Amino acid sequence: RNGLRVAAAGGPTWPVRYGGHRIGGLWQIDQLLVGRNWRVAAVRRSPDLGSDHLGYVADLCRADAD
């Protein structure tokens, strides 16, 4: 209804560590929402910055309005 959609998000992001070991993620807990006038050119997980989960870095391009 509001024109947002969930875009493919590049892989699991949580947990980064389990039992003291780095595991790099098992589940995708974050969503990448984009509007109808935007297109996802690239998406990747962020580097490990010390959080309990990884983030996303997305390159967005303005699409022509429909």
Coordinates of N, CA, C and O in Angstrom, one line a residue:
R1 N 0.8 -1.2 0.0 CA 0.0 0.0 0.0 C 0.9 1.3 0.0 O 0.5 2.2 -0.7
N2 N 2.0 1.3 0.8 CA 2.8 2.4 0.8 C 3.9 2.4 -0.2 O 4.8 3.2 -0.3
G3 N 4.0 1.3 -1.0 CA 5.0 1.2 -2.1 C 6.3 0.6 -1.6 O 7.3 0.6 -2.4
L4 N 6.5 0.2 -0.4 CA 7.7 -0.3 0.1 C 7.8 -1.8 -0.1 O 6.7 -2.5 -0.1
R5 N 9.0 -2.3 -0.4 CA 9.1 -3.8 -0.6 C 10.4 -4.2 0.1 O 11.3 -3.4 0.3
V6 N 10.5 -5.4 0.5 CA 11.7 -6.0 1.1 C 12.6 -6.4 0.0 O 12.2 -7.2 -0.9
A7 N 13.8 -5.9 0.0 CA 14.8 -6.3 -1.0 C 15.7 -7.4 -0.5 O 15.8 -7.6 0.7
A8 N 16.3 -8.2 -1.4 CA 17.2 -9.2 -1.0 C 18.3 -8.5 -0.2 O 18.8 -7.5 -0.6
A9 N 18.7 -9.1 0.9 CA 19.6 -8.4 1.8 C 21.0 -9.0 2.0 O 21.7 -8.5 2.9
G10 N 21.4 -9.9 1.3 CA 22.8 -10.3 1.3 C 23.3 -11.3 2.3 O 24.5 -11.4 2.5
G11 N 22.4 -12.0 3.0 CA 22.8 -13.0 3.9 C 22.5 -12.8 5.4 O 22.1 -11.8 5.8
P12 N 22.8 -13.8 6.2 CA 22.5 -13.8 7.6 C 23.4 -12.8 8.3 O 24.5 -12.6 7.9
T13 N 22.8 -12.2 9.4 CA 23.5 -11.1 10.1 C 23.6 -11.4 11.6 O 24.3 -10.7 12.3
W14 N 22.9 -12.4 12.2 CA 22.9 -12.6 13.6 C 23.0 -14.0 13.9 O 22.4 -14.8 13.2
P15 N 23.6 -14.5 15.0 CA 24.6 -13.8 15.8 C 26.0 -13.8 15.1 O 26.2 -14.6 14.2
V16 N 26.8 -12.8 15.5 CA 28.2 -12.7 15.0 C 29.1 -13.7 15.7 O 29.9 -14.3 15.2
R17 N 28.8 -13.8 17.0 CA 29.6 -14.7 17.9 C 28.7 -15.6 18.7 O 27.6 -15.3 19.0
Y18 N 29.1 -16.8 18.9 CA 28.4 -17.8 19.8 C 29.4 -18.6 20.6 O 30.3 -19.2 20.1
G19 N 29.2 -18.5 21.9 CA 30.1 -19.2 22.8 C 31.5 -18.8 22.7 O 32.4 -19.6 22.8
G20 N 31.8 -17.5 22.4 CA 33.1 -17.0 22.3 C 33.7 -17.2 20.9 O 34.9 -16.8 20.7
H21 N 33.0 -17.9 20.0 CA 33.6 -18.1 18.7 C 32.9 -17.3 17.7 O 31.7 -17.1 17.7
R22 N 33.6 -16.8 16.7 CA 33.0 -16.0 15.6 C 32.4 -16.9 14.6 O 33.1 -17.8 14.1
I23 N 31.1 -16.7 14.4 CA 30.4 -17.6 13.4 C 29.9 -16.9 12.2 O 29.5 -17.6 11.2
G24 N 29.8 -15.6 12.2 CA 29.5 -14.8 11.0 C 28.0 -14.8 10.7 O 27.6 -14.3 9.6
G25 N 27.1 -15.3 11.5 CA 25.7 -15.1 11.3 C 25.0 -16.4 10.8 O 25.5 -17.2 10.0
L26 N 23.8 -16.6 11.4 CA 23.0 -17.8 11.1 C 21.6 -17.4 10.5 O 21.0 -18.1 9.7
W27 N 21.1 -16.2 11.0 CA 19.8 -15.7 10.6 C 19.8 -14.3 10.2 O 20.6 -13.5 10.7
Q28 N 18.9 -14.0 9.2 CA 18.8 -12.6 8.8 C 17.8 -11.9 9.7 O 16.6 -12.3 9.7
I29 N 18.2 -10.9 10.5 CA 17.3 -10.3 11.4 C 16.9 -8.9 11.0 O 16.1 -8.2 11.5
D30 N 17.7 -8.3 10.0 CA 17.4 -7.0 9.5 C 16.8 -7.1 8.2 O 16.9 -8.0 7.4
Q31 N 16.0 -6.0 7.8 CA 15.3 -5.9 6.6 C 15.8 -4.7 5.8 O 16.2 -3.7 6.4
L32 N 15.9 -4.8 4.5 CA 16.2 -3.7 3.6 C 14.9 -3.3 2.9 O 14.4 -4.1 2.0
L33 N 14.3 -2.2 3.3 CA 13.0 -1.7 2.6 C 13.4 -0.6 1.6 O 14.1 0.3 1.9
V34 N 12.8 -0.8 0.4 CA 13.0 0.2 -0.6 C 11.7 0.6 -1.2 O 10.7 -0.2 -1.2
G35 N 11.6 1.9 -1.6 CA 10.3 2.4 -2.2 C 10.3 2.1 -3.7 O 11.3 1.6 -4.3
R36 N 9.2 2.3 -4.3 CA 9.0 2.0 -5.7 C 9.9 2.7 -6.6 O 10.1 2.3 -7.8
N37 N 10.4 3.9 -6.2 CA 11.2 4.7 -7.1 C 12.7 4.5 -6.9 O 13.5 5.2 -7.3
W38 N 13.0 3.4 -6.2 CA 14.4 3.0 -5.9 C 14.7 1.6 -6.3 O 13.9 0.7 -6.2
R39 N 16.0 1.4 -6.8 CA 16.4 0.1 -7.2 C 17.7 -0.2 -6.4 O 18.5 0.7 -6.2
V40 N 17.9 -1.4 -6.0 CA 19.1 -1.9 -5.3 C 20.1 -2.3 -6.3 O 20.0 -3.2 -7.0
A41 N 21.2 -1.5 -6.3 CA 22.3 -1.8 -7.2 C 23.2 -2.9 -6.6 O 23.7 -3.8 -7.3
A42 N 23.4 -2.8 -5.3 CA 24.3 -3.8 -4.6 C 24.0 -3.8 -3.1 O 23.6 -2.7 -2.6
V43 N 24.1 -4.9 -2.5 CA 23.9 -5.0 -1.0 C 24.9 -6.0 -0.5 O 25.2 -7.0 -1.1
R44 N 25.5 -5.7 0.6 CA 26.5 -6.6 1.3 C 26.4 -6.4 2.8 O 25.9 -5.3 3.3
R45 N 26.9 -7.4 3.5 CA 26.9 -7.3 4.9 C 28.1 -6.4 5.3 O 29.1 -6.3 4.7
S46 N 27.9 -5.6 6.4 CA 28.9 -4.7 6.9 C 30.0 -5.5 7.6 O 29.9 -6.7 7.9
P47 N 31.2 -4.9 7.7 CA 32.2 -5.6 8.5 C 31.8 -5.8 10.0 O 30.9 -5.1 10.4
D48 N 32.5 -6.6 10.7 CA 32.3 -6.8 12.1 C 32.8 -5.6 12.8 O 34.0 -5.4 12.9
L49 N 31.9 -4.8 13.4 CA 32.3 -3.6 14.1 C 32.2 -3.8 15.6 O 32.2 -2.8 16.3
G50 N 31.9 -5.0 16.1 CA 31.8 -5.2 17.5 C 30.4 -5.4 18.1 O 30.2 -5.7 19.2
S51 N 29.4 -5.2 17.2 CA 28.0 -5.4 17.6 C 27.7 -6.9 17.7 O 28.5 -7.8 17.3
D52 N 26.5 -7.2 18.2 CA 26.1 -8.6 18.3 C 25.6 -9.1 16.9 O 25.3 -10.3 16.7
H53 N 25.4 -8.2 16.0 CA 25.0 -8.6 14.6 C 25.6 -7.6 13.6 O 26.1 -6.5 13.9
L54 N 25.7 -8.1 12.4 CA 26.2 -7.3 11.3 C 25.1 -6.4 10.7 O 24.0 -6.8 10.8
G55 N 25.5 -5.3 10.1 CA 24.5 -4.5 9.4 C 24.6 -4.7 7.9 O 25.2 -5.7 7.4
Y56 N 24.0 -3.9 7.2 CA 24.0 -3.9 5.7 C 24.5 -2.6 5.1 O 24.3 -1.6 5.7
V57 N 25.2 -2.7 4.0 CA 25.6 -1.6 3.2 C 24.9 -1.7 1.9 O 25.1 -2.8 1.2
A58 N 24.1 -0.8 1.5 CA 23.4 -0.9 0.2 C 23.7 0.3 -0.7 O 23.8 1.4 -0.2
D59 N 23.8 0.0 -2.0 CA 24.0 1.0 -3.0 C 22.6 1.1 -3.7 O 22.2 0.1 -4.3
L60 N 22.0 2.3 -3.6 CA 20.6 2.5 -4.2 C 20.7 3.4 -5.3 O 21.5 4.4 -5.3
C61 N 19.9 3.2 -6.3 CA 19.8 4.1 -7.5 C 18.4 4.5 -7.7 O 17.5 3.7 -7.5
R62 N 18.2 5.8 -8.0 CA 16.9 6.3 -8.2 C 16.4 5.7 -9.5 O 17.0 5.8 -10.6
A63 N 15.2 5.2 -9.5 CA 14.6 4.6 -10.7 C 13.6 5.6 -11.3 O 13.1 6.5 -10.6
D64 N 13.3 5.5 -12.5 CA 12.3 6.3 -13.1 C 10.9 6.0 -12.5 O 10.6 4.9 -12.2
A65 N 10.2 7.1 -12.2 CA 8.8 6.9 -11.6 C 7.9 6.2 -12.6 O 8.0 6.5 -13.8
D66 N 7.1 5.3 -12.1 CA 6.2 4.6 -13.0 C 4.9 5.4 -13.2 O 4.5 6.1 -12.5

